[in-house]
């Protein structure tokens, strides 16, 4: 069977299972199968696939048809200016989170050398994107998940920022090392009882540890704010990703811990998604 026909059949299977972008996904999974980029497969669509490749492709299509995210099937996701290695153990980098990177880069335009802490580093997408653009900055990343530490290390090596990065497997409560000019965090903030209402791809495949914010969605956010108020330097900036309905509660928590609120940013869907504050 040739590549073109296989892609068509793959996309038909995906469409039947109501997967949103069946043709695109089928093309991406074909690119993974033959280890080429998407442009290349479109140019070589008449090439005949061998039996092994065809079997491998249909396995990927089957997994996608069950809802497994493409990023987990191809082990990569683009975020900001880079491509990140991802596995099922980490939250897939979200376009909405690029907002945080954009904001930090504009906040730090004039700064020459600062220390940044990322609480819950995950894949490393936020901190590594910043370190890549600001060659004099230093980063520290912590995560409760050992697998996240491993993956963020792989990404830091891939993006050549490992010499300016320290990684610790630690619970936010127990971490007491250093003082930081800027702290960033995208903690789990979904209410436990709402997890089941997330899209199937997210609810069934992404790590609960990265999503579950407890009964009111704020359990981890509370810990992160408290710890950040201890670890941040005076006048340091704190950038926190939040759930769409958490703005007012989070602003109150921040004020109680001595933060001045600079701004609340909206995401691509016009939801409140990020609070920028300064330690006073
Ligand atoms: N924005 C993510 C989602 O719902 C949640 C990430 C998080 O809890 N930090 O897809």
Coordinates of C-alpha atoms and ligand atoms in Angstrom, one line a residue:
X1 CA 0.0 0.0 0.0
X2 CA 1.3 3.5 -0.7
X3 CA 1.7 6.3 1.8
X4 CA -1.2 8.3 0.5
X5 CA -3.7 5.5 0.7
X6 CA -2.6 4.5 4.2
X7 CA -3.0 8.1 5.4
X8 CA -6.5 8.2 3.9
X9 CA -7.5 4.9 5.6
X10 CA -6.0 6.1 8.9
X11 CA -7.9 9.3 8.8
X12 CA -11.1 7.5 8.0
X13 CA -10.6 5.3 11.1
X14 CA -10.0 8.5 13.2
X15 CA -13.0 10.3 11.8
X16 CA -15.3 7.4 12.7
X17 CA -14.1 7.8 16.3
X18 CA -14.8 11.6 16.2
X19 CA -11.1 12.5 16.5
X20 CA -11.1 16.3 15.8
X21 CA -8.3 16.6 13.1
X22 CA -8.2 13.2 11.5
X23 CA -6.2 14.0 8.3
X24 CA -3.6 16.0 10.2
X25 CA -3.2 13.4 12.9
X26 CA -3.0 10.6 10.3
X27 CA -0.2 12.5 8.5
X28 CA 1.7 13.2 11.7
X29 CA 1.5 9.5 12.7
X30 CA 2.7 8.5 9.2
X31 CA 5.6 10.9 9.5
X32 CA 6.5 9.2 12.8
X33 CA 6.1 5.8 11.2
X34 CA 8.6 6.4 8.4
X35 CA 10.8 8.7 10.5
X36 CA 10.5 11.7 8.2
X37 CA 8.9 15.1 8.6
X38 CA 5.3 15.8 7.4
X39 CA 6.5 17.8 4.3
X40 CA 8.5 14.9 3.2
X41 CA 5.7 12.4 3.4
X42 CA 3.4 14.6 1.3
X43 CA 6.1 14.8 -1.3
X44 CA 6.6 11.1 -1.4
X45 CA 3.0 10.0 -1.1
X46 CA 3.3 7.4 -3.9
X47 CA 6.0 5.4 -2.1
X48 CA 5.1 1.9 -1.1
X49 CA 5.1 1.1 2.7
X50 CA 6.6 -2.1 3.8
X51 CA 4.6 -4.5 6.0
X52 CA 6.3 -3.5 9.3
X53 CA 5.8 0.2 8.7
X54 CA 2.1 -0.4 7.8
X55 CA 1.5 -2.4 11.0
X56 CA 3.3 0.2 13.1
X57 CA 1.2 2.9 11.5
X58 CA -2.1 1.1 12.2
X59 CA -1.1 0.6 15.8
X60 CA -0.5 4.3 16.2
X61 CA -3.9 5.0 14.5
X62 CA -5.6 2.6 16.8
X63 CA -4.1 4.3 19.9
X64 CA -5.1 7.7 18.6
X65 CA -8.6 6.5 17.9
X66 CA -8.9 5.6 21.6
X67 CA -8.0 9.2 22.5
X68 CA -4.3 9.0 23.3
X69 CA -2.8 12.4 22.5
X70 CA -0.6 12.7 19.4
X71 CA 2.2 14.2 21.5
X72 CA 2.4 11.0 23.5
X73 CA 2.4 8.9 20.4
X74 CA 5.2 10.8 18.8
X75 CA 7.0 11.8 22.0
X76 CA 7.3 15.5 21.2
X77 CA 5.4 18.8 21.3
X78 CA 6.3 22.2 20.0
X79 CA 6.1 25.0 22.5
X80 CA 7.4 28.6 22.1
X81 CA 10.5 28.3 19.8
X82 CA 11.4 24.7 20.6
X83 CA 10.3 21.1 20.4
X84 CA 10.1 19.3 23.8
X85 CA 10.5 15.6 24.5
X86 CA 7.3 14.4 26.2
X87 CA 6.1 11.1 27.6
X88 CA 2.9 10.1 29.2
X89 CA 4.3 11.0 32.6
X90 CA 4.2 14.7 32.0
X91 CA 1.6 17.3 31.2
X92 CA 1.7 18.2 27.5
X93 CA 2.8 21.8 27.0
X94 CA -0.2 24.0 26.2
X95 CA -0.3 27.0 23.8
X96 CA -2.0 29.0 26.6
X97 CA 1.1 28.5 28.8
X98 CA 3.2 30.3 26.1
X99 CA 1.5 33.4 27.5
X100 CA 3.6 33.0 30.6
X101 CA 6.9 32.8 28.6
X102 CA 5.9 35.8 26.6
X103 CA 5.2 37.8 29.8
X104 CA 8.4 36.8 31.6
X105 CA 10.5 37.7 28.6
X106 CA 8.9 41.1 28.5
X107 CA 9.3 41.6 32.3
X108 CA 13.0 40.7 32.1
X109 CA 14.0 42.7 29.1
X110 CA 16.3 45.0 31.1
X111 CA 17.7 42.3 33.4
X112 CA 21.2 41.0 32.9
X113 CA 21.5 38.1 35.3
X114 CA 18.7 36.6 37.4
X115 CA 17.8 33.5 39.2
X116 CA 14.5 31.9 38.3
X117 CA 12.7 29.1 40.2
X118 CA 10.0 27.0 38.4
X119 CA 7.8 25.1 40.8
X120 CA 6.5 21.9 39.1
X121 CA 8.7 22.1 36.1
X122 CA 7.1 19.2 34.3
X123 CA 8.6 18.9 30.8
X124 CA 10.6 22.1 31.4
X125 CA 8.7 24.0 28.7
X126 CA 8.4 27.3 30.6
X127 CA 11.8 27.6 32.3
X128 CA 13.9 26.1 29.4
X129 CA 12.2 28.4 26.8
X130 CA 13.3 31.4 29.0
X131 CA 16.8 30.1 29.6
X132 CA 17.2 29.6 25.8
X133 CA 16.3 33.2 25.1
X134 CA 18.2 34.8 28.0
X135 CA 21.7 33.4 28.0
X136 CA 22.7 35.0 31.3
X137 CA 19.8 33.7 33.4
X138 CA 20.0 30.8 35.8
X139 CA 17.2 28.4 36.5
X140 CA 16.2 26.0 39.2
X141 CA 13.4 23.5 38.7
X142 CA 11.6 21.4 41.2
X143 CA 9.0 18.7 40.8
X144 CA 7.5 16.0 43.0
X145 CA 7.7 13.6 40.1
X146 CA 11.0 11.9 39.6
X147 CA 10.0 11.2 35.9
X148 CA 9.5 14.9 35.3
X149 CA 12.9 15.7 36.6
X150 CA 14.4 13.1 34.2
X151 CA 12.4 14.5 31.3
X152 CA 13.2 18.1 32.0
X153 CA 16.9 17.1 32.2
X154 CA 16.7 15.5 28.8
X155 CA 15.1 18.6 27.4
X156 CA 17.7 20.9 29.0
X157 CA 20.5 18.8 27.4
X158 CA 18.7 18.9 24.1
X159 CA 18.3 22.7 24.3
X160 CA 21.8 23.3 25.6
X161 CA 20.8 25.0 28.9
X162 CA 21.8 22.3 31.3
X163 CA 24.9 24.2 32.5
X164 CA 22.6 27.0 33.8
X165 CA 20.0 24.7 35.4
X166 CA 19.6 22.9 38.7
X167 CA 16.9 20.3 39.1
X168 CA 15.5 18.8 42.4
X169 CA 13.0 16.2 43.0
X170 CA 11.1 17.8 45.9
X171 CA 7.7 18.5 47.3
X172 CA 7.1 22.3 47.2
X173 CA 6.6 22.2 51.0
X174 CA 10.0 20.8 51.7
X175 CA 12.1 22.9 49.3
X176 CA 14.1 25.6 51.1
X177 CA 17.1 26.3 48.8
X178 CA 18.1 29.7 47.6
X179 CA 16.5 33.1 47.0
X180 CA 15.0 33.9 43.6
X181 CA 14.5 37.1 41.5
X182 CA 11.6 35.5 39.7
X183 CA 9.3 32.5 40.5
X184 CA 7.0 30.8 38.0
X185 CA 4.6 28.0 38.4
X186 CA 1.9 26.1 36.5
X187 CA 0.6 24.0 39.3
X188 CA -2.3 21.5 39.2
X189 CA -5.5 23.6 39.6
X190 CA -8.5 21.6 38.4
X191 CA -11.0 20.7 41.1
X192 CA -10.9 16.9 41.8
X193 CA -14.6 16.5 41.0
X194 CA -14.2 18.4 37.6
X195 CA -11.4 16.1 36.3
X196 CA -13.9 13.8 34.7
X197 CA -15.4 16.7 32.7
X198 CA -12.1 17.5 31.0
X199 CA -11.7 16.4 27.3
X200 CA -11.3 12.7 27.1
X201 CA -7.7 13.0 25.8
X202 CA -6.8 14.9 28.9
X203 CA -8.9 13.1 31.5
X204 CA -7.9 9.6 30.4
X205 CA -4.3 10.1 29.4
X206 CA -2.6 13.0 31.1
X207 CA -1.1 12.6 34.5
X208 CA -3.6 13.3 37.3
X209 CA -0.7 14.6 39.5
X210 CA -0.3 17.5 37.1
X211 CA -4.0 18.4 37.0
X212 CA -5.6 17.6 40.3
X213 CA -5.8 20.7 42.5
X214 CA -7.8 19.0 45.3
X215 CA -11.4 19.7 46.5
X216 CA -11.5 23.4 45.6
X217 CA -8.7 23.3 43.0
X218 CA -6.5 25.5 45.1
X219 CA -4.7 23.0 47.4
X220 CA -1.4 23.2 45.4
X221 CA -1.8 26.9 44.5
X222 CA -1.9 27.7 48.3
X223 CA 1.3 25.7 48.9
X224 CA 3.0 27.3 45.9
X225 CA 2.1 30.9 47.0
X226 CA 3.2 30.3 50.6
X227 CA 6.5 28.8 49.6
X228 CA 7.1 31.4 47.0
X229 CA 6.7 34.2 49.5
X230 CA 9.5 32.6 51.5
X231 CA 11.8 31.9 48.5
X232 CA 11.4 35.1 46.6
X233 CA 13.6 38.2 46.9
X234 CA 12.0 41.5 47.9
X235 CA 10.7 43.1 44.7
X236 CA 10.9 39.7 43.0
X237 CA 8.2 38.8 40.4
X238 CA 5.9 35.8 40.8
X239 CA 4.0 34.5 37.8
X240 CA 1.3 31.9 38.4
X241 CA -0.9 30.0 36.0
X242 CA -4.5 29.6 37.4
X243 CA -7.8 28.1 36.5
X244 CA -10.4 30.2 34.6
X245 CA -12.5 30.8 37.8
X246 CA -9.8 31.3 40.3
X247 CA -8.6 34.9 39.8
X248 CA -10.3 36.6 42.8
X249 CA -9.5 33.8 45.3
X250 CA -5.9 33.7 44.1
X251 CA -5.5 37.4 44.3
X252 CA -6.6 37.3 47.9
X253 CA -4.2 34.5 48.8
X254 CA -1.4 36.5 47.1
X255 CA -2.2 39.7 49.0
X256 CA -2.2 37.8 52.3
X257 CA 1.3 36.6 51.6
X258 CA 2.6 40.1 50.8
X259 CA 2.4 40.2 47.1
X260 CA 1.3 43.3 45.1
X261 CA -0.8 42.4 42.1
X262 CA 0.5 43.7 38.8
X263 CA -1.9 42.1 36.3
X264 CA -4.2 39.3 35.4
X265 CA -3.6 37.9 31.9
X266 CA -6.2 36.3 29.7
X267 CA -5.5 33.2 27.6
X268 CA -6.3 32.5 23.9
X269 CA -9.8 31.6 24.9
X270 CA -10.2 34.9 26.8
X271 CA -10.2 33.2 30.2
X272 CA -8.2 34.5 33.2
X273 CA -5.1 32.3 33.1
X274 CA -2.2 34.0 34.8
X275 CA -1.5 36.4 37.7
X276 CA 1.6 38.5 37.7
X277 CA 2.6 39.8 41.2
X278 CA 5.5 41.4 43.0
X279 CA 6.8 40.6 46.5
X280 CA 6.7 43.7 48.6
Ligands
LIG1 N1 -4.7 23.9 31.5 C1 -4.7 22.6 31.8 C2 -5.9 21.9 31.2 O1 -7.0 21.9 31.7 C3 -4.6 22.3 33.3 C4 -3.2 22.5 33.7 C5 -3.0 22.5 35.2 O2 -3.8 22.1 36.0 N2 -2.0 23.2 35.6 O3 -5.8 21.3 30.2

